[in-house]
Short mmCIF file of C-alpha atoms and ligand atoms in Angstrom, two decimals:
data_model
loop_
_atom_site.label_atom_id
_atom_site.label_comp_id
_atom_site.label_asym_id
_atom_site.label_seq_id
_atom_site.Cartn_x
_atom_site.Cartn_y
_atom_site.Cartn_z
CA MET A 146 4.03 13.72 -4.29
CA LYS A 147 5.08 14.14 -0.46
CA LEU A 148 4.41 11.46 1.64
CA LYS A 149 5.19 11.12 5.71
CA ILE A 150 5.77 7.72 6.09
CA THR A 151 6.56 5.87 9.93
CA LEU A 152 9.15 3.26 10.07
CA LEU A 153 8.55 0.42 12.97
CA PRO A 154 10.96 -1.52 12.29
CA GLY A 155 10.60 -4.14 15.65
CA ASP A 156 11.68 -6.77 16.80
CA GLY A 157 13.81 -10.35 14.66
CA ILE A 158 14.41 -9.53 11.08
CA GLY A 159 12.10 -6.69 11.34
CA PRO A 160 14.88 -4.02 11.02
CA GLU A 161 16.97 -5.88 8.31
CA VAL A 162 13.27 -6.50 5.58
CA VAL A 163 12.35 -3.64 6.62
CA ALA A 164 15.89 -1.22 5.36
CA GLU A 165 15.13 -2.99 2.20
CA ALA A 166 12.00 -1.39 2.14
CA VAL A 167 13.23 1.16 2.79
CA ARG A 168 16.05 1.11 -0.18
CA VAL A 169 12.41 0.03 -2.98
CA LEU A 170 10.88 2.92 -1.51
CA ASP A 171 13.35 5.72 -2.51
CA PHE A 172 14.12 4.70 -5.42
CA ILE A 173 10.32 4.86 -6.58
CA ALA A 174 10.69 7.87 -5.10
CA SER A 175 14.03 8.86 -7.66
CA LYS A 176 12.33 7.30 -10.24
CA TYR A 177 8.73 8.50 -10.18
CA ASN A 178 9.63 12.04 -8.32
CA HIS A 179 8.03 11.70 -4.78
CA THR A 180 9.28 12.77 -1.57
CA PHE A 181 8.93 10.41 1.36
CA GLU A 182 9.87 11.33 4.18
CA TYR A 183 10.42 8.65 7.39
CA LYS A 184 10.31 9.11 10.74
CA GLU A 185 11.50 5.66 12.38
CA ARG A 186 10.09 4.29 16.12
CA LEU A 187 10.63 1.78 18.44
CA MET A 188 7.12 -1.14 18.42
CA GLY A 189 7.86 -3.87 20.01
CA GLY A 190 9.80 -6.23 21.95
CA CYS A 191 12.74 -3.16 21.68
CA SER A 192 10.09 0.15 22.94
CA ILE A 193 9.71 -2.85 25.92
CA ASP A 194 13.89 -2.75 26.45
CA GLN A 195 14.11 1.50 26.20
CA TYR A 196 10.87 2.43 27.06
CA GLY A 197 9.43 0.04 29.03
CA SER A 198 6.44 -0.47 26.58
CA SER A 199 6.09 -2.02 23.64
CA LEU A 200 4.33 0.91 22.04
CA THR A 201 4.41 5.10 24.04
CA ASP A 202 1.52 7.27 23.05
CA GLU A 203 4.69 9.40 21.39
CA THR A 204 5.14 6.28 18.97
CA LEU A 205 1.14 5.85 18.58
CA ALA A 206 0.97 9.50 17.86
CA ASP A 207 3.97 9.52 15.18
CA CYS A 208 1.89 6.80 13.89
CA GLN A 209 -1.43 8.82 13.29
CA SER A 210 0.03 11.84 12.72
CA ALA A 211 2.27 9.47 9.58
CA ASP A 212 0.36 9.45 5.72
CA ALA A 213 1.04 5.75 6.11
CA VAL A 214 3.00 2.98 8.92
CA LEU A 215 5.63 0.04 7.56
CA LEU A 216 6.09 -2.61 10.20
CA GLY A 217 8.47 -5.46 10.13
CA ALA A 218 8.00 -7.50 12.96
CA VAL A 219 7.63 -8.08 16.45
CA GLY A 220 8.41 -10.32 19.40
CA GLY A 221 10.95 -12.97 20.14
CA PRO A 222 11.97 -15.30 22.86
CA LYS A 223 12.81 -12.11 25.03
CA TRP A 224 9.84 -11.52 26.17
CA ASP A 225 7.90 -14.75 26.41
CA ASN A 226 7.20 -14.66 29.57
CA PRO A 227 3.90 -15.69 30.38
CA ALA A 228 3.99 -13.53 33.26
CA ALA A 229 5.04 -9.88 32.27
CA LYS A 230 2.52 -7.51 32.21
CA ASP A 231 3.40 -6.40 28.66
CA ARG A 232 4.44 -7.99 25.50
CA PRO A 233 5.36 -7.23 22.34
CA GLU A 234 2.06 -8.41 20.90
CA ARG A 235 0.26 -5.96 23.18
CA GLY A 236 1.85 -3.03 21.40
CA LEU A 237 0.73 -4.44 17.60
CA LEU A 238 -2.99 -4.77 19.20
CA ALA A 239 -2.67 -1.28 20.15
CA LEU A 240 -1.39 0.10 17.12
CA ARG A 241 -4.42 -1.55 15.48
CA LYS A 242 -6.63 -0.51 17.51
CA GLY A 243 -5.65 3.18 17.84
CA LEU A 244 -4.93 3.28 13.86
CA GLY A 245 -8.32 1.61 13.62
CA VAL A 246 -7.63 0.05 11.19
CA PHE A 247 -10.40 -2.97 11.14
CA ALA A 248 -9.43 -4.35 7.76
CA ASN A 249 -6.67 -6.59 7.52
CA LEU A 250 -6.10 -7.66 3.60
CA ARG A 251 -3.85 -10.58 3.09
CA PRO A 252 -3.43 -11.94 -0.26
CA VAL A 253 -2.26 -15.09 -1.62
CA LYS A 254 -0.62 -15.84 -4.77
CA VAL A 255 1.22 -18.91 -5.62
CA HIS A 256 4.34 -18.05 -8.07
CA PRO A 257 4.70 -20.89 -10.83
CA ALA A 258 8.23 -21.33 -9.91
CA LEU A 259 7.81 -21.39 -6.29
CA MET A 260 5.32 -24.36 -6.40
CA GLU A 261 8.10 -26.91 -5.96
CA TRP A 262 8.21 -25.10 -1.79
CA SER A 263 4.80 -25.30 -1.41
CA PRO A 264 3.38 -28.72 0.56
CA LEU A 265 0.10 -28.77 -1.61
CA LYS A 266 0.52 -30.66 -5.06
CA PRO A 267 1.21 -28.03 -8.48
CA GLU A 268 -1.98 -29.11 -9.99
CA LYS A 269 -3.74 -27.74 -6.38
CA LEU A 270 -1.97 -24.67 -6.57
CA GLN A 271 -2.21 -23.23 -10.43
CA GLY A 272 -4.46 -20.55 -10.36
CA VAL A 273 -4.48 -19.66 -6.79
CA ASP A 274 -5.17 -16.16 -5.88
CA ILE A 275 -6.96 -15.37 -3.23
CA LEU A 276 -7.40 -12.06 -1.34
CA VAL A 277 -8.24 -12.76 2.60
CA VAL A 278 -10.18 -10.11 4.10
CA ARG A 279 -9.35 -10.60 8.18
CA GLU A 280 -11.73 -8.29 10.59
CA LEU A 281 -8.79 -6.94 13.04
CA THR A 282 -9.84 -4.47 15.78
CA GLY A 283 -12.57 -6.86 17.03
CA GLY A 284 -13.67 -9.99 18.25
CA LEU A 285 -11.89 -11.85 20.82
CA TYR A 286 -8.83 -10.37 20.51
CA PHE A 287 -10.40 -7.13 21.90
CA GLY A 288 -14.01 -8.37 24.06
CA PHE A 289 -14.27 -7.49 27.58
CA PRO A 290 -14.29 -9.12 29.89
CA LYS A 291 -11.14 -10.54 29.42
CA GLY A 292 -8.79 -11.91 32.36
CA ARG A 293 -8.30 -14.30 34.76
CA ASP A 294 -9.87 -14.46 38.78
CA LEU A 295 -10.41 -16.92 41.23
CA LYS A 296 -14.03 -18.38 40.81
CA ASP A 297 -15.41 -21.12 43.38
CA GLY A 298 -11.75 -21.52 44.09
CA ARG A 299 -11.14 -22.06 40.75
CA GLU A 300 -8.27 -20.41 38.77
CA ARG A 301 -10.80 -19.26 35.40
CA ALA A 302 -9.83 -17.30 32.81
CA VAL A 303 -12.37 -15.20 30.31
CA ASP A 304 -11.83 -13.94 26.78
CA THR A 305 -15.57 -11.86 25.05
CA LEU A 306 -15.83 -13.21 21.29
CA GLU A 307 -18.38 -9.69 21.03
CA TYR A 308 -19.23 -7.96 17.32
CA TYR A 309 -21.21 -4.70 16.70
CA ASP A 310 -23.29 -5.09 13.55
CA TYR A 311 -21.36 -1.68 12.62
CA GLU A 312 -18.41 -3.42 12.88
CA ILE A 313 -19.30 -6.08 10.65
CA ARG A 314 -20.87 -4.42 8.13
CA ARG A 315 -17.77 -2.11 7.51
CA VAL A 316 -15.76 -5.06 6.59
CA MET A 317 -18.18 -6.78 4.86
CA GLU A 318 -18.77 -3.81 2.23
CA LEU A 319 -14.59 -3.63 1.48
CA ALA A 320 -14.81 -6.73 1.00
CA PHE A 321 -17.14 -6.59 -1.39
CA LYS A 322 -16.17 -3.57 -2.76
CA LEU A 323 -12.22 -5.03 -3.27
CA ALA A 324 -14.33 -8.31 -4.83
CA LYS A 325 -15.37 -5.97 -7.41
CA GLY A 326 -11.67 -5.28 -8.95
CA ARG A 327 -11.15 -8.87 -9.12
CA LYS A 328 -13.85 -12.16 -10.10
CA LYS A 329 -16.90 -10.85 -7.90
CA LYS A 330 -16.42 -13.83 -5.71
CA VAL A 331 -17.26 -13.01 -1.87
CA THR A 332 -16.89 -16.48 0.92
CA SER A 333 -17.84 -15.51 4.42
CA VAL A 334 -16.20 -17.49 6.42
CA ASP A 335 -18.01 -17.92 10.10
CA LYS A 336 -19.30 -20.79 12.31
CA ALA A 337 -22.98 -19.73 12.83
CA ASN A 338 -24.03 -23.09 13.08
CA VAL A 339 -21.79 -22.49 16.74
CA LEU A 340 -22.07 -18.92 17.74
CA GLU A 341 -24.12 -16.21 18.46
CA THR A 342 -21.75 -13.68 16.78
CA SER A 343 -21.38 -15.48 13.38
CA ARG A 344 -24.87 -15.72 13.04
CA LEU A 345 -25.16 -11.99 13.02
CA TRP A 346 -21.43 -12.13 11.12
CA ARG A 347 -24.24 -14.12 8.57
CA GLN A 348 -26.94 -12.31 8.79
CA ILE A 349 -24.95 -8.71 7.65
CA ALA A 350 -22.83 -10.58 5.17
CA THR A 351 -26.15 -11.53 3.75
CA GLN A 352 -27.39 -8.44 3.54
CA VAL A 353 -24.76 -6.87 2.24
CA GLY A 354 -24.97 -10.04 -0.58
CA LYS A 355 -28.42 -8.48 -1.35
CA GLU A 356 -26.94 -4.76 -1.53
CA ASN A 357 -24.26 -5.96 -4.36
CA PRO A 358 -25.98 -8.41 -6.67
CA ASP A 359 -23.36 -8.41 -9.46
CA VAL A 360 -21.24 -10.14 -6.24
CA GLU A 361 -21.60 -13.68 -5.97
CA LEU A 362 -21.42 -14.74 -1.95
CA ASP A 363 -21.26 -17.79 -0.26
CA HIS A 364 -21.04 -18.85 3.13
CA MET A 365 -18.87 -21.66 4.35
CA LEU A 366 -18.45 -23.03 8.04
CA VAL A 367 -14.68 -22.23 9.24
CA ASP A 368 -13.97 -25.66 9.71
CA THR A 369 -15.44 -26.19 6.29
CA ALA A 370 -12.88 -23.78 4.92
CA SER A 371 -9.75 -24.40 6.58
CA MET A 372 -10.27 -28.13 4.61
CA ARG A 373 -11.04 -26.36 1.29
CA LEU A 374 -8.33 -23.86 1.38
CA ILE A 375 -5.83 -27.30 1.45
CA THR A 376 -8.60 -28.92 -1.00
CA GLY A 377 -9.57 -26.69 -3.45
CA PRO A 378 -8.07 -23.20 -3.45
CA ALA A 379 -8.21 -22.06 -7.16
CA TRP A 380 -11.26 -22.48 -6.42
CA MET A 381 -11.59 -19.54 -3.76
CA ASP A 382 -11.74 -15.42 -4.96
CA VAL A 383 -12.50 -12.79 -1.77
CA VAL A 384 -12.17 -14.52 1.95
CA VAL A 385 -14.04 -12.06 4.43
CA THR A 386 -13.52 -13.45 8.16
CA GLU A 387 -13.59 -12.57 12.00
CA ASN A 388 -10.42 -11.65 13.45
CA MET A 389 -9.47 -15.05 15.09
CA PHE A 390 -11.07 -17.22 12.13
CA GLY A 391 -8.94 -14.93 9.47
CA ASP A 392 -5.37 -15.35 12.45
CA ILE A 393 -5.77 -19.39 11.85
CA LEU A 394 -6.76 -18.98 8.30
CA THR A 395 -4.22 -17.03 7.16
CA ASP A 396 -1.18 -19.19 8.33
CA GLU A 397 -2.78 -21.70 6.79
CA ALA A 398 -3.14 -19.84 3.32
CA SER A 399 0.17 -18.38 3.75
CA VAL A 400 1.72 -22.18 3.16
CA LEU A 401 0.72 -22.14 -0.48
CA ALA A 402 2.58 -19.62 -1.56
CA GLY A 403 5.66 -21.29 -1.01
CA SER A 404 7.22 -19.35 2.06
CA MET A 405 5.66 -16.90 4.27
CA GLY A 406 8.50 -14.71 3.14
CA MET A 407 6.24 -13.92 0.22
CA LEU A 408 3.37 -12.64 1.39
CA PRO A 409 2.30 -8.66 2.24
CA SER A 410 -0.17 -7.03 3.98
CA ALA A 411 -2.46 -4.01 4.06
CA SER A 412 -4.30 -2.77 7.27
CA LEU A 413 -6.92 -0.30 6.50
CA GLY A 414 -9.87 1.48 8.42
CA ALA A 415 -12.23 3.83 7.54
CA SER A 416 -10.00 7.15 6.25
CA GLY A 417 -6.79 8.03 7.30
CA VAL A 418 -3.44 5.74 7.77
CA GLY A 419 -2.73 2.75 6.52
CA LEU A 420 -0.99 -0.02 8.53
CA TYR A 421 1.63 -2.45 6.12
CA GLU A 422 3.65 -5.62 7.28
CA PRO A 423 4.62 -8.38 5.92
CA ILE A 424 2.89 -11.51 7.65
CA HIS A 425 6.17 -13.27 8.75
CA GLY A 426 6.91 -13.09 12.49
CA SER A 427 10.19 -11.71 14.08
CA ALA A 428 11.56 -15.06 13.21
CA PRO A 429 14.39 -15.13 16.06
CA ASP A 430 16.07 -18.36 14.73
CA ILE A 431 17.57 -16.03 11.73
CA ALA A 432 17.70 -12.72 12.91
CA GLY A 433 20.30 -10.63 12.68
CA LYS A 434 21.72 -12.77 9.75
CA GLY A 435 20.87 -10.87 7.05
CA ILE A 436 19.35 -13.51 5.09
CA ALA A 437 15.42 -12.95 5.69
CA ASN A 438 13.50 -12.86 2.23
CA PRO A 439 12.20 -9.22 2.52
CA THR A 440 9.76 -9.79 -0.21
CA GLY A 441 6.81 -9.94 1.98
CA THR A 442 8.28 -6.37 3.05
CA ILE A 443 8.43 -4.89 -0.29
CA LEU A 444 5.63 -6.12 -1.37
CA SER A 445 3.80 -4.64 1.12
CA THR A 446 4.81 -1.46 0.21
CA ALA A 447 3.65 -1.82 -3.31
CA MET A 448 0.48 -2.43 -1.35
CA MET A 449 0.91 0.98 0.66
CA LEU A 450 1.44 3.35 -2.55
CA ARG A 451 -1.33 1.29 -3.98
CA HIS A 452 -3.70 1.33 -0.52
CA SER A 453 -2.86 4.41 0.97
CA PHE A 454 -1.35 6.67 -2.22
CA ASN A 455 -3.07 5.75 -5.16
CA LEU A 456 -0.29 5.26 -6.69
CA GLU A 457 -1.39 2.39 -8.80
CA ALA A 458 1.59 2.39 -11.19
CA GLU A 459 4.21 3.15 -8.63
CA ALA A 460 2.43 -0.24 -7.19
CA ALA A 461 2.30 -2.55 -10.39
CA ALA A 462 5.90 -1.69 -10.89
CA ILE A 463 7.48 -3.38 -7.90
CA GLU A 464 4.80 -6.24 -8.18
CA LYS A 465 5.99 -6.71 -11.50
CA ALA A 466 9.50 -6.44 -10.51
CA VAL A 467 8.92 -8.85 -8.09
CA GLU A 468 7.74 -11.35 -10.30
CA GLN A 469 10.29 -10.91 -12.21
CA THR A 470 13.00 -11.91 -9.43
CA ILE A 471 11.46 -14.58 -8.92
CA THR A 472 11.13 -15.77 -12.57
CA ASP A 473 14.84 -15.43 -13.06
CA GLY A 474 15.72 -17.46 -10.46
CA ALA A 475 16.83 -15.22 -7.32
CA ARG A 476 16.07 -16.84 -4.17
CA THR A 477 16.80 -16.42 -0.34
CA ALA A 478 17.55 -19.22 1.38
CA ASP A 479 13.19 -19.89 2.63
CA ILE A 480 12.78 -20.75 -1.01
CA GLY A 481 16.27 -22.89 -1.32
CA GLY A 482 18.46 -19.83 -2.48
CA LYS A 483 21.95 -17.99 -1.54
CA LEU A 484 21.16 -14.11 -1.88
CA SER A 485 21.32 -12.05 0.88
CA THR A 486 18.34 -9.95 2.43
CA ARG A 487 20.07 -7.00 0.41
CA GLN A 488 21.12 -8.76 -2.22
CA MET A 489 17.95 -10.06 -3.22
CA ALA A 490 15.99 -6.51 -2.85
CA ASP A 491 19.09 -5.56 -5.17
CA GLU A 492 17.59 -8.08 -7.43
CA ILE A 493 14.01 -6.67 -7.12
CA ILE A 494 15.53 -2.97 -7.50
CA LYS A 495 17.26 -3.39 -10.88
CA ARG A 496 13.93 -4.68 -12.33
CA ILE A 497 11.97 -1.89 -11.47
C1 LIG B 749 -0.88 -11.56 12.80
C2 LIG B 749 0.25 -12.06 14.60
C3 LIG B 749 -1.04 -11.41 15.87
C4 LIG B 749 -2.46 -11.60 15.38
C5 LIG B 749 0.06 -11.74 16.35
C6 LIG B 749 1.35 -11.36 16.26
C7 LIG B 749 -0.87 -10.50 17.94
O1 LIG B 749 0.08 -13.13 14.54
O2 LIG B 749 -0.35 -10.45 12.53
O3 LIG B 749 -1.36 -12.77 12.71
O4 LIG B 749 -2.99 -12.80 16.29
O5 LIG B 749 -3.00 -10.84 14.78
MG1 LIG B 750 -1.63 -14.26 12.97
#
């Protein structure tokens, strides 16, 4: 297969981890006889520095015309000025919207050998295998009106939480579809005791649940869900929720795995281009040192092979290699080891 991948290494440790993920892709390409063609572009803070914009039209077009996009991370203290009119994060949101990737899949699995790195007791972590499906192009992140003004002599700020029925339905249907390949359990998370959008969310979740009677559905309020993630995470399978709740819950869920550096994500739309990125940020404190954990990005390429290219065997080969690498004790600093980013990737490649 010949496939076009646009690379957006971004800021901080982004370029370091993306470089290693590309080496893994190249290894897969030679082993399984595929051709991956890369186009590398700037996005985030580096793009603000170079072009005065966190995401240029040209870069967005290069992403839209690719088969998939691999992103490192964006942001850093250099661009953190709240008064700035562009920010690295704006580029990321514009990219998600521009690609129409409305569902963000964030799997959280705990490798037994990394349990000691999680703040939770090992017995709580036994059997944890959660897939969070976060709605990604709606809600508070994108609703209008949005902004600041002066009202009655007071400074005011407004964000709008808005959801259309079809936005909820499409992400819900995907969550149910994914649950069928897993434990057939969907937990829909909302705040239906307070928010109107959540009542619509729950209504549509219930409808989609009726259309998929082979999948067990339950509803959970987001405050309860945040507690359950810590007190009984093994009980969860697919968790589907709106954008902001998903943002918060996935950071919480990530600590179960011992290190954010381990976790991948995939953002998918109705058709077309998928966006793949590790869930960690740009980690400016360790940027340039060559010690970041590349595993989350490498596992993101596995998700790319599976979801965008339908290359299940290749995806599984990467995932198995990562598991074996961890089992064998290879570790970067975030999980108590001394391997460099490059060495960790070498260990994984050796086992593919
Ligand atoms: C994430 C990040 C982003 C988000 C930021 C960087 C805009 O926290 O991908 O979870 O809030 O979606
Ligand atoms: Mg987040």
